[in-house]
Amino acid sequence: MNALNPNTADPNEAGPSKVNGDKDARVVTIDVRRFRPEQESTPSWQSYEVPCSEEWTVLDALNHIKDHLDGSLSYRWSCHMAV
């Protein structure tokens, strides 16, 4: 459950095969363009396999990647901040 939308699965509680017990959850591939100027001279693409449910947004998937797969991922977001 997501604090802003109680009907949305929380990406922080997701496991590799299920999202909050959602037996219809599926695994999707998220391709992220990354640029680490201290390590690379040009941007590169990195793929992540993410379990998600129909209610997830792209932001939910990115949060799952950052919290569970790659803590070095960083991005700006404000769509859930009611700005």
PDB file of C-alpha atoms in Angstrom:
ATOM      1  CA  MET A   1       0.000   0.000   0.000  1.00  0.00           C
ATOM      2  CA  ASN A   2       1.228   3.471  -0.867  1.00  0.00           C
ATOM      3  CA  ALA A   3       0.644   6.399   1.535  1.00  0.00           C
ATOM      4  CA  LEU A   4      -0.585   8.645  -1.269  1.00  0.00           C
ATOM      5  CA  ASN A   5      -2.727   6.014  -2.941  1.00  0.00           C
ATOM      6  CA  PRO A   6      -3.846   3.162  -0.664  1.00  0.00           C
ATOM      7  CA  ASN A   7      -4.740   1.032  -3.699  1.00  0.00           C
ATOM      8  CA  THR A   8      -1.196   1.120  -5.047  1.00  0.00           C
ATOM      9  CA  ALA A   9       1.282  -1.597  -4.159  1.00  0.00           C
ATOM     10  CA  ASP A  10       4.294  -0.327  -2.260  1.00  0.00           C
ATOM     11  CA  PRO A  11       7.483  -0.958  -4.256  1.00  0.00           C
ATOM     12  CA  ASN A  12       9.418  -1.090  -0.986  1.00  0.00           C
ATOM     13  CA  GLU A  13       7.531  -4.238   0.013  1.00  0.00           C
ATOM     14  CA  ALA A  14       7.989  -6.015  -3.311  1.00  0.00           C
ATOM     15  CA  GLY A  15       9.652  -9.373  -3.608  1.00  0.00           C
ATOM     16  CA  PRO A  16      11.142 -11.057  -6.654  1.00  0.00           C
ATOM     17  CA  SER A  17       7.996 -12.930  -7.675  1.00  0.00           C
ATOM     18  CA  LYS A  18       5.132 -11.040  -6.027  1.00  0.00           C
ATOM     19  CA  VAL A  19       4.113  -7.487  -5.287  1.00  0.00           C
ATOM     20  CA  ASN A  20       2.157  -7.358  -2.006  1.00  0.00           C
ATOM     21  CA  GLY A  21       0.769 -10.826  -2.649  1.00  0.00           C
ATOM     22  CA  ASP A  22      -0.489  -9.845  -6.102  1.00  0.00           C
ATOM     23  CA  LYS A  23      -0.487 -13.163  -7.949  1.00  0.00           C
ATOM     24  CA  ASP A  24      -0.955 -11.236 -11.205  1.00  0.00           C
ATOM     25  CA  ALA A  25       2.262  -9.254 -10.731  1.00  0.00           C
ATOM     26  CA  ARG A  26       4.686  -9.531 -13.603  1.00  0.00           C
ATOM     27  CA  VAL A  27       8.347  -8.832 -14.131  1.00  0.00           C
ATOM     28  CA  VAL A  28       9.184  -6.000 -16.515  1.00  0.00           C
ATOM     29  CA  THR A  29      12.509  -4.777 -17.839  1.00  0.00           C
ATOM     30  CA  ILE A  30      13.288  -1.146 -17.091  1.00  0.00           C
ATOM     31  CA  ASP A  31      16.058   0.407 -19.194  1.00  0.00           C
ATOM     32  CA  VAL A  32      17.676   3.375 -17.467  1.00  0.00           C
ATOM     33  CA  ARG A  33      20.046   5.773 -19.166  1.00  0.00           C
ATOM     34  CA  ARG A  34      22.858   6.537 -16.746  1.00  0.00           C
ATOM     35  CA  PHE A  35      25.713   8.977 -16.745  1.00  0.00           C
ATOM     36  CA  ARG A  36      28.452   8.999 -14.167  1.00  0.00           C
ATOM     37  CA  PRO A  37      30.896  11.683 -15.347  1.00  0.00           C
ATOM     38  CA  GLU A  38      33.505  10.622 -12.810  1.00  0.00           C
ATOM     39  CA  GLN A  39      33.514   7.088 -14.306  1.00  0.00           C
ATOM     40  CA  GLU A  40      32.369   7.458 -17.933  1.00  0.00           C
ATOM     41  CA  SER A  41      32.863   9.836 -20.816  1.00  0.00           C
ATOM     42  CA  THR A  42      29.434   9.133 -22.359  1.00  0.00           C
ATOM     43  CA  PRO A  43      26.028   7.990 -21.044  1.00  0.00           C
ATOM     44  CA  SER A  44      25.177   4.286 -21.081  1.00  0.00           C
ATOM     45  CA  TRP A  45      22.080   2.120 -20.666  1.00  0.00           C
ATOM     46  CA  GLN A  46      21.473  -0.278 -17.789  1.00  0.00           C
ATOM     47  CA  SER A  47      18.626  -2.808 -17.592  1.00  0.00           C
ATOM     48  CA  TYR A  48      16.801  -3.924 -14.447  1.00  0.00           C
ATOM     49  CA  GLU A  49      14.225  -6.694 -13.996  1.00  0.00           C
ATOM     50  CA  VAL A  50      11.475  -5.311 -11.743  1.00  0.00           C
ATOM     51  CA  PRO A  51       8.413  -7.098 -10.330  1.00  0.00           C
ATOM     52  CA  CYS A  52       5.400  -4.819 -10.653  1.00  0.00           C
ATOM     53  CA  SER A  53       1.633  -4.799 -10.526  1.00  0.00           C
ATOM     54  CA  GLU A  54      -0.812  -3.009 -12.797  1.00  0.00           C
ATOM     55  CA  GLU A  55      -1.163  -0.123 -10.315  1.00  0.00           C
ATOM     56  CA  TRP A  56       2.526   0.811 -10.316  1.00  0.00           C
ATOM     57  CA  THR A  57       3.851   3.937 -11.971  1.00  0.00           C
ATOM     58  CA  VAL A  58       7.302   4.404 -13.485  1.00  0.00           C
ATOM     59  CA  LEU A  59       8.247   6.194 -10.272  1.00  0.00           C
ATOM     60  CA  ASP A  60       7.261   3.108  -8.247  1.00  0.00           C
ATOM     61  CA  ALA A  61       9.551   0.991 -10.434  1.00  0.00           C
ATOM     62  CA  LEU A  62      12.443   3.460 -10.078  1.00  0.00           C
ATOM     63  CA  ASN A  63      11.977   3.518  -6.302  1.00  0.00           C
ATOM     64  CA  HIS A  64      12.054  -0.280  -6.258  1.00  0.00           C
ATOM     65  CA  ILE A  65      15.304  -0.283  -8.249  1.00  0.00           C
ATOM     66  CA  LYS A  66      16.913   2.231  -5.905  1.00  0.00           C
ATOM     67  CA  ASP A  67      15.711   0.501  -2.720  1.00  0.00           C
ATOM     68  CA  HIS A  68      16.262  -3.139  -3.714  1.00  0.00           C
ATOM     69  CA  LEU A  69      18.557  -3.464  -6.721  1.00  0.00           C
ATOM     70  CA  ASP A  70      20.929  -0.516  -7.084  1.00  0.00           C
ATOM     71  CA  GLY A  71      21.328   2.090  -4.368  1.00  0.00           C
ATOM     72  CA  SER A  72      23.583   4.153  -6.625  1.00  0.00           C
ATOM     73  CA  LEU A  73      20.641   5.090  -8.873  1.00  0.00           C
ATOM     74  CA  SER A  74      19.651   8.724  -8.447  1.00  0.00           C
ATOM     75  CA  TYR A  75      16.914  10.777 -10.082  1.00  0.00           C
ATOM     76  CA  ARG A  76      14.816  13.861  -9.478  1.00  0.00           C
ATOM     77  CA  TRP A  77      11.112  13.582  -8.870  1.00  0.00           C
ATOM     78  CA  SER A  78       8.303  15.672  -7.465  1.00  0.00           C
ATOM     79  CA  CYS A  79       5.134  14.214  -8.995  1.00  0.00           C
ATOM     80  CA  HIS A  80       3.977  12.725  -5.655  1.00  0.00           C
ATOM     81  CA  MET A  81       4.835  15.807  -3.600  1.00  0.00           C
ATOM     82  CA  ALA A  82       1.700  17.799  -4.458  1.00  0.00           C
ATOM     83  CA  VAL A  83       3.855  20.683  -5.651  1.00  0.00           C
TER      84      VAL A  83
END
